[in-house]
Amino acid sequence: MSAFPAFRPEVLPQWLPPTLHQQYVSLMMRRVGMTRRRTECFIRLWLYLFLKDCQTRRALPKPPLTGLAFPQGWVECSCSEAAELFYGDQERGGDRSAGMMLDKLAALGLIKKQFDGNCTQIEIQPLPELLKWDDLDAPAIVKPDVFDPRCDAIPIANLLASNYNWLNRNTDTLPYRIANILRDWASQYAAGMRVLRRCDNQNPVGFYALYPTRRASEVRFFAPPSQGLHLSQVAEADPFEMALPGDEECRSVFVRSWMIDSTYQKQAQTSLLEDAQQTLEQMKQDFPNLWDMYTLIIHPSYAELARVLGFQKTSSDPKLPLYWMYQAVDRFQQLDMRQILM
């Protein structure tokens, strides 16, 4: 398992002490459809993806863990990796059996999986009964706040980089690139950039960027979506030019980024959306003719949220699973977020 050699089935107790492991087993066995075997496989998968995600973000904890947190979004995991996880300490089981087990875990609502043509991506679902064991971050109170380019750029860049891993295989310098781009945006127009901030240690755990777009760049919202990527690409030229305050020809705002650490999504998604409505209202003072909202869907998990918020799919990409979605600014601002997301 070259992707993360520090974890093998036989060293499971080093990461997850037997007492804590048994607590998770007892908790999962209460779910309908869960057998002992499925439970063991799920816990191993959850632990492996959490550690792999931590390693990617250069935040690997020291064993033993005091609780499991959820990976930040999608994490690569091949059937070969899953087979070693599930059956590495047994003589039976291979890639095909591991694939069938992953399908079963997905059918039970424990994970989501997708294949982008090159690799399998898996996302652990933040089930309510598991959140109480996620004692690394769950108790923290969070609130929307201004984006501080001096303090927030690096942690937000690391958070966003995990969202683009499947698009860019060489992710070593991606956080550095994203951090510089965010600071460049903030130097031009920071009002549309907001974070979700923990109240205890001030760390940002979510982010969105509402990017006012110059009239000359609007045509790109009707081009193939892959041409609208910038944070994850190596090209220096940004395909979209930012409009500056007072630009009466600016009619479009690009939801250029929207991401919340999965630990806080249920707790804070509504408040961050309400904050986005307030931010748009403030932006209208700088751009009086702001009418149109566009967003670029990169992961299926965000497509459902956009659909619930009234965004409509406009165009797909011929090469990548990306597509544009559109919503009118006025209609977005009229939404009762607490009502539609309850």
Tab-separated table of C-alpha atoms in Angstrom:
chain	number	residue	atom	x	y	z
A	1	MET	CA	0.000	0.000	0.000
A	2	SER	CA	2.500	2.586	-1.223
A	3	ALA	CA	0.025	5.469	-1.001
A	4	PHE	CA	0.243	5.419	2.784
A	5	PRO	CA	2.749	2.842	4.062
A	6	ALA	CA	2.354	3.873	7.722
A	7	PHE	CA	-0.956	2.018	7.947
A	8	ARG	CA	-1.415	-1.729	7.514
A	9	PRO	CA	-4.177	-3.934	8.966
A	10	GLU	CA	-1.826	-5.504	11.497
A	11	VAL	CA	-0.926	-2.107	12.981
A	12	LEU	CA	-4.557	-1.042	13.430
A	13	PRO	CA	-4.271	-1.111	17.281
A	14	GLN	CA	-1.389	1.376	17.107
A	15	TRP	CA	-3.659	3.985	15.543
A	16	LEU	CA	-7.008	3.009	17.037
A	17	PRO	CA	-6.700	1.544	20.573
A	18	PRO	CA	-8.825	-1.595	21.168
A	19	THR	CA	-11.218	0.173	23.548
A	20	LEU	CA	-11.941	2.974	21.077
A	21	HIS	CA	-12.108	0.504	18.199
A	22	GLN	CA	-14.757	-1.503	20.056
A	23	GLN	CA	-16.790	1.647	20.683
A	24	TYR	CA	-16.950	2.308	16.942
A	25	VAL	CA	-17.799	-1.338	16.252
A	26	SER	CA	-20.669	-1.287	18.766
A	27	LEU	CA	-21.954	1.967	17.313
A	28	MET	CA	-21.894	0.731	13.705
A	29	MET	CA	-23.426	-2.661	14.478
A	30	ARG	CA	-26.640	-0.887	15.473
A	31	ARG	CA	-27.241	0.189	11.881
A	32	VAL	CA	-29.562	-1.879	9.722
A	33	GLY	CA	-27.644	-4.082	7.290
A	34	MET	CA	-24.340	-3.992	9.139
A	35	THR	CA	-22.576	-7.278	9.792
A	36	ARG	CA	-19.399	-7.660	11.808
A	37	ARG	CA	-17.382	-8.035	8.609
A	38	ARG	CA	-18.853	-4.948	6.956
A	39	THR	CA	-18.299	-2.971	10.147
A	40	GLU	CA	-14.637	-3.951	10.366
A	41	CYS	CA	-14.070	-3.077	6.711
A	42	PHE	CA	-15.761	0.302	7.088
A	43	ILE	CA	-13.730	1.246	10.177
A	44	ARG	CA	-10.474	0.272	8.453
A	45	LEU	CA	-11.459	2.267	5.368
A	46	TRP	CA	-12.466	5.286	7.438
A	47	LEU	CA	-9.192	5.229	9.389
A	48	TYR	CA	-7.098	4.754	6.246
A	49	LEU	CA	-8.755	7.603	4.328
A	50	PHE	CA	-8.504	9.901	7.353
A	51	LEU	CA	-4.759	9.217	7.702
A	52	LYS	CA	-4.167	9.507	3.972
A	53	ASP	CA	-5.990	12.835	3.881
A	54	CYS	CA	-3.971	14.076	6.875
A	55	GLN	CA	-0.754	13.056	5.146
A	56	THR	CA	-1.776	14.954	1.990
A	57	ARG	CA	-2.397	18.073	4.073
A	58	ARG	CA	0.869	17.525	5.994
A	59	ALA	CA	-1.041	17.290	9.251
A	60	LEU	CA	-0.489	13.651	10.167
A	61	PRO	CA	-1.269	13.036	13.876
A	62	LYS	CA	0.797	10.819	16.136
A	63	PRO	CA	-0.640	7.445	17.204
A	64	PRO	CA	-2.660	6.503	19.093
A	65	LEU	CA	-5.683	8.558	18.072
A	66	THR	CA	-8.253	9.676	20.627
A	67	GLY	CA	-11.020	9.693	18.021
A	68	LEU	CA	-11.591	9.579	14.281
A	69	ALA	CA	-12.332	12.718	12.263
A	70	PHE	CA	-13.761	12.741	8.747
A	71	PRO	CA	-11.494	13.258	5.734
A	72	GLN	CA	-11.950	16.643	4.059
A	73	GLY	CA	-13.904	15.585	1.002
A	74	TRP	CA	-12.925	12.978	-1.595
A	75	VAL	CA	-9.834	10.792	-1.166
A	76	GLU	CA	-8.325	8.445	-3.751
A	77	CYS	CA	-8.545	4.735	-2.917
A	78	SER	CA	-8.053	2.023	-5.515
A	79	CYS	CA	-9.561	-1.463	-5.266
A	80	SER	CA	-6.049	-2.751	-4.645
A	81	GLU	CA	-5.673	-0.458	-1.643
A	82	ALA	CA	-9.096	-1.491	-0.371
A	83	ALA	CA	-8.233	-5.180	-0.842
A	84	GLU	CA	-5.106	-4.812	1.294
A	85	LEU	CA	-7.125	-2.911	3.893
A	86	PHE	CA	-9.928	-5.465	4.061
A	87	TYR	CA	-8.037	-8.709	3.478
A	88	GLY	CA	-4.345	-7.948	4.053
A	89	ASP	CA	-4.327	-10.053	7.213
A	90	GLN	CA	-6.233	-12.935	5.585
A	91	GLU	CA	-5.657	-15.391	2.783
A	92	ARG	CA	-9.011	-14.798	1.096
A	93	GLY	CA	-10.224	-11.724	-0.764
A	94	GLY	CA	-8.865	-9.680	-3.654
A	95	ASP	CA	-9.577	-6.600	-5.763
A	96	ARG	CA	-12.950	-7.899	-6.969
A	97	SER	CA	-14.119	-8.724	-3.443
A	98	ALA	CA	-12.928	-5.328	-2.229
A	99	GLY	CA	-14.853	-3.614	-5.021
A	100	MET	CA	-18.002	-5.477	-4.038
A	101	MET	CA	-17.507	-4.477	-0.403
A	102	LEU	CA	-17.125	-0.820	-1.411
A	103	ASP	CA	-20.356	-1.089	-3.397
A	104	LYS	CA	-22.105	-2.558	-0.357
A	105	LEU	CA	-20.829	0.222	1.940
A	106	ALA	CA	-22.046	2.780	-0.599
A	107	ALA	CA	-25.461	1.094	-0.792
A	108	LEU	CA	-25.696	1.287	3.008
A	109	GLY	CA	-25.085	5.042	2.879
A	110	LEU	CA	-21.719	4.926	4.650
A	111	ILE	CA	-19.615	6.182	1.757
A	112	LYS	CA	-19.900	7.812	-1.634
A	113	LYS	CA	-17.689	6.704	-4.502
A	114	GLN	CA	-16.966	7.983	-7.975
A	115	PHE	CA	-14.601	7.126	-10.813
A	116	ASP	CA	-13.166	9.944	-12.921
A	117	GLY	CA	-11.713	7.677	-15.612
A	118	ASN	CA	-8.377	7.220	-13.858
A	119	CYS	CA	-8.977	6.503	-10.196
A	120	THR	CA	-11.666	5.797	-7.639
A	121	GLN	CA	-12.544	8.591	-5.209
A	122	ILE	CA	-14.259	7.847	-1.890
A	123	GLU	CA	-15.949	10.187	0.567
A	124	ILE	CA	-16.876	9.045	4.080
A	125	GLN	CA	-20.371	10.267	4.945
A	126	PRO	CA	-20.570	12.293	8.210
A	127	LEU	CA	-23.290	10.191	9.822
A	128	PRO	CA	-24.962	11.831	12.867
A	129	GLU	CA	-24.228	8.873	15.152
A	130	LEU	CA	-20.519	9.115	14.302
A	131	LEU	CA	-20.171	12.855	14.803
A	132	LYS	CA	-20.177	12.548	18.585
A	133	TRP	CA	-16.949	10.527	18.403
A	134	ASP	CA	-15.270	13.120	16.225
A	135	ASP	CA	-13.888	14.952	19.234
A	136	LEU	CA	-11.025	16.592	17.342
A	137	ASP	CA	-13.141	19.438	15.948
A	138	ALA	CA	-16.861	18.823	16.430
A	139	PRO	CA	-17.372	20.745	19.706
A	140	ALA	CA	-15.987	24.000	18.290
A	141	ILE	CA	-18.369	26.899	17.630
A	142	VAL	CA	-17.904	28.513	14.212
A	143	LYS	CA	-19.091	31.744	12.602
A	144	PRO	CA	-18.724	33.566	9.236
A	145	ASP	CA	-15.991	36.168	9.184
A	146	VAL	CA	-13.889	38.308	6.826
A	147	PHE	CA	-11.059	36.648	4.916
A	148	ASP	CA	-7.697	37.772	6.301
A	149	PRO	CA	-5.037	37.309	3.584
A	150	ARG	CA	-2.266	37.531	6.181
A	151	CYS	CA	-3.546	34.676	8.369
A	152	ASP	CA	-6.098	32.679	6.358
A	153	ALA	CA	-4.497	32.171	2.945
A	154	ILE	CA	-2.338	29.155	3.842
A	155	PRO	CA	-4.919	27.093	5.814
A	156	ILE	CA	-7.640	27.844	3.254
A	157	ALA	CA	-5.275	26.917	0.417
A	158	ASN	CA	-4.647	23.536	2.039
A	159	LEU	CA	-8.385	23.020	2.497
A	160	LEU	CA	-9.135	23.874	-1.138
A	161	ALA	CA	-6.236	21.821	-2.510
A	162	SER	CA	-7.925	18.607	-1.360
A	163	ASN	CA	-10.828	19.491	-3.633
A	164	TYR	CA	-8.589	19.474	-6.715
A	165	ASN	CA	-6.452	16.384	-6.069
A	166	TRP	CA	-8.221	14.362	-8.747
A	167	LEU	CA	-7.684	17.094	-11.351
A	168	ASN	CA	-3.984	17.614	-10.747
A	169	ARG	CA	-1.825	14.609	-9.905
A	170	ASN	CA	1.177	16.726	-8.899
A	171	THR	CA	-0.285	18.476	-5.852
A	172	ASP	CA	2.982	19.273	-4.046
A	173	THR	CA	2.923	22.982	-4.923
A	174	LEU	CA	-0.844	23.393	-5.292
A	175	PRO	CA	-1.494	24.941	-1.827
A	176	TYR	CA	1.307	27.468	-2.414
A	177	ARG	CA	-0.195	28.433	-5.772
A	178	ILE	CA	-3.730	28.736	-4.366
A	179	ALA	CA	-2.547	30.851	-1.415
A	180	ASN	CA	-0.916	33.350	-3.771
A	181	ILE	CA	-4.003	33.527	-5.969
A	182	LEU	CA	-6.258	34.155	-2.963
A	183	ARG	CA	-4.010	36.960	-1.769
A	184	ASP	CA	-3.997	38.491	-5.262
A	185	TRP	CA	-7.808	38.425	-5.340
A	186	ALA	CA	-7.992	40.008	-1.888
A	187	SER	CA	-5.684	42.822	-2.970
A	188	GLN	CA	-8.126	43.686	-5.775
A	189	TYR	CA	-11.513	43.153	-4.092
A	190	ALA	CA	-11.742	41.353	-0.753
A	191	ALA	CA	-15.401	42.058	0.021
A	192	GLY	CA	-16.576	38.888	-1.730
A	193	MET	CA	-14.192	36.594	0.183
A	194	ARG	CA	-15.409	35.138	3.473
A	195	VAL	CA	-14.356	32.348	5.821
A	196	LEU	CA	-16.029	30.113	8.366
A	197	ARG	CA	-13.949	30.621	11.506
A	198	ARG	CA	-13.625	28.617	14.714
A	199	CYS	CA	-14.283	30.820	17.727
A	200	ASP	CA	-11.811	29.020	20.008
A	201	ASN	CA	-8.572	29.150	18.004
A	202	GLN	CA	-9.590	31.447	15.093
A	203	ASN	CA	-8.694	28.790	12.500
A	204	PRO	CA	-10.691	28.972	9.235
A	205	VAL	CA	-12.587	25.766	8.382
A	206	GLY	CA	-14.643	26.976	5.424
A	207	PHE	CA	-14.428	29.520	2.624
A	208	TYR	CA	-16.282	31.076	-0.254
A	209	ALA	CA	-15.316	33.595	-2.918
A	210	LEU	CA	-17.849	35.696	-4.831
A	211	TYR	CA	-15.846	37.014	-7.763
A	212	PRO	CA	-17.235	40.065	-9.637
A	213	THR	CA	-16.497	39.422	-13.285
A	214	ARG	CA	-15.693	41.973	-15.962
A	215	ARG	CA	-18.029	42.165	-18.945
A	216	ALA	CA	-15.254	41.010	-21.296
A	217	SER	CA	-14.925	37.697	-19.401
A	218	GLU	CA	-18.632	36.792	-19.328
A	219	VAL	CA	-18.388	34.783	-22.543
A	220	ARG	CA	-16.257	32.204	-20.693
A	221	PHE	CA	-19.321	31.128	-18.715
A	222	PHE	CA	-20.590	29.714	-22.022
A	223	ALA	CA	-17.323	28.004	-22.989
A	224	PRO	CA	-16.285	24.460	-21.934
A	225	PRO	CA	-16.087	24.435	-18.103
A	226	SER	CA	-12.512	23.124	-18.065
A	227	GLN	CA	-11.444	26.450	-19.590
A	228	GLY	CA	-12.720	28.158	-16.443
A	229	LEU	CA	-10.388	26.322	-14.061
A	230	HIS	CA	-7.610	28.366	-12.521
A	231	LEU	CA	-6.881	27.397	-8.913
A	232	SER	CA	-5.989	23.839	-9.947
A	233	GLN	CA	-4.125	24.655	-13.164
A	234	VAL	CA	-0.497	25.543	-13.858
A	235	ALA	CA	-1.277	28.330	-16.363
A	236	GLU	CA	-0.419	31.739	-14.943
A	237	ALA	CA	-3.103	33.696	-16.817
A	238	ASP	CA	-6.463	33.827	-15.066
A	239	PRO	CA	-9.230	33.212	-17.635
A	240	PHE	CA	-11.490	35.637	-15.726
A	241	GLU	CA	-10.799	39.315	-15.118
A	242	MET	CA	-12.078	40.779	-11.858
A	243	ALA	CA	-14.346	43.807	-12.033
A	244	LEU	CA	-13.471	46.703	-9.752
A	245	PRO	CA	-15.891	48.726	-7.602
A	246	GLY	CA	-17.944	51.229	-9.586
A	247	ASP	CA	-17.988	49.105	-12.760
A	248	GLU	CA	-21.586	49.533	-13.954
A	249	GLU	CA	-21.024	47.045	-16.782
A	250	CYS	CA	-20.344	44.225	-14.301
A	251	ARG	CA	-23.419	41.995	-14.374
A	252	SER	CA	-22.015	38.623	-13.326
A	253	VAL	CA	-20.650	37.160	-10.106
A	254	PHE	CA	-18.724	33.887	-10.179
A	255	VAL	CA	-19.080	31.645	-7.105
A	256	ARG	CA	-15.438	30.821	-7.545
A	257	SER	CA	-15.072	28.745	-4.433
A	258	TRP	CA	-17.372	27.181	-1.857
A	259	MET	CA	-16.076	24.658	0.650
A	260	ILE	CA	-16.699	23.722	4.266
A	261	ASP	CA	-14.703	21.156	6.208
A	262	SER	CA	-17.040	18.134	6.320
A	263	THR	CA	-16.987	18.202	10.153
A	264	TYR	CA	-18.838	21.540	10.141
A	265	GLN	CA	-21.132	21.232	7.120
A	266	LYS	CA	-24.269	20.260	8.997
A	267	GLN	CA	-23.621	22.814	11.711
A	268	ALA	CA	-22.725	25.831	9.596
A	269	GLN	CA	-23.870	25.466	5.982
A	270	THR	CA	-27.086	27.443	6.466
A	271	SER	CA	-25.395	30.329	8.278
A	272	LEU	CA	-22.670	30.557	5.630
A	273	LEU	CA	-25.299	30.667	2.857
A	274	GLU	CA	-27.145	33.444	4.686
A	275	ASP	CA	-23.822	35.234	4.990
A	276	ALA	CA	-23.363	34.899	1.211
A	277	GLN	CA	-26.758	36.579	0.698
A	278	GLN	CA	-25.662	39.493	2.885
A	279	THR	CA	-22.328	39.699	1.073
A	280	LEU	CA	-24.099	39.898	-2.285
A	281	GLU	CA	-26.283	42.721	-0.990
A	282	GLN	CA	-23.162	44.647	0.007
A	283	MET	CA	-21.527	43.927	-3.356
A	284	LYS	CA	-24.508	45.504	-5.107
A	285	GLN	CA	-23.404	48.827	-3.641
A	286	ASP	CA	-20.176	48.483	-5.662
A	287	PHE	CA	-21.754	46.820	-8.698
A	288	PRO	CA	-25.322	48.165	-9.120
A	289	ASN	CA	-26.105	45.977	-12.134
A	290	LEU	CA	-25.126	42.629	-10.614
A	291	TRP	CA	-27.712	40.240	-12.059
A	292	ASP	CA	-26.236	36.796	-12.814
A	293	MET	CA	-24.558	34.093	-10.693
A	294	TYR	CA	-22.476	31.269	-12.152
A	295	THR	CA	-20.766	28.368	-10.456
A	296	LEU	CA	-18.526	25.578	-11.726
A	297	ILE	CA	-19.452	22.136	-10.381
A	298	ILE	CA	-16.347	20.042	-9.763
A	299	HIS	CA	-17.661	17.342	-7.404
A	300	PRO	CA	-21.137	15.727	-7.471
A	301	SER	CA	-21.575	16.453	-3.753
A	302	TYR	CA	-21.865	20.178	-4.543
A	303	ALA	CA	-24.280	19.642	-7.434
A	304	GLU	CA	-27.133	18.667	-5.114
A	305	LEU	CA	-26.665	21.764	-2.951
A	306	ALA	CA	-26.617	23.997	-6.046
A	307	ARG	CA	-29.788	22.328	-7.354
A	308	VAL	CA	-31.598	22.874	-4.041
A	309	LEU	CA	-30.575	26.539	-4.201
A	310	GLY	CA	-32.182	26.885	-7.634
A	311	PHE	CA	-29.100	26.752	-9.850
A	312	GLN	CA	-29.690	25.320	-13.322
A	313	LYS	CA	-27.198	23.320	-15.342
A	314	THR	CA	-26.189	25.210	-18.485
A	315	SER	CA	-23.278	23.401	-20.161
A	316	SER	CA	-21.041	20.356	-19.661
A	317	ASP	CA	-17.414	19.711	-20.509
A	318	PRO	CA	-16.528	17.246	-23.293
A	319	LYS	CA	-13.364	16.031	-21.523
A	320	LEU	CA	-13.943	16.270	-17.750
A	321	PRO	CA	-16.952	15.712	-15.443
A	322	LEU	CA	-17.448	19.453	-14.967
A	323	TYR	CA	-20.358	21.737	-15.760
A	324	TRP	CA	-21.606	25.285	-15.364
A	325	MET	CA	-24.702	26.162	-13.336
A	326	TYR	CA	-26.633	29.443	-13.289
A	327	GLN	CA	-28.919	31.315	-10.885
A	328	ALA	CA	-30.225	34.898	-10.902
A	329	VAL	CA	-28.781	37.045	-8.122
A	330	ASP	CA	-32.223	38.426	-7.197
A	331	ARG	CA	-33.725	34.951	-6.821
A	332	PHE	CA	-30.789	33.705	-4.773
A	333	GLN	CA	-31.174	36.604	-2.364
A	334	GLN	CA	-34.882	35.894	-1.929
A	335	LEU	CA	-34.282	32.307	-0.746
A	336	ASP	CA	-35.196	31.329	2.818
A	337	MET	CA	-32.111	29.231	3.528
A	338	ARG	CA	-33.396	27.775	6.790
A	339	GLN	CA	-36.606	26.683	5.118
A	340	ILE	CA	-35.111	25.003	2.052
A	341	LEU	CA	-32.263	23.292	3.929
A	342	MET	CA	-34.254	22.019	6.934
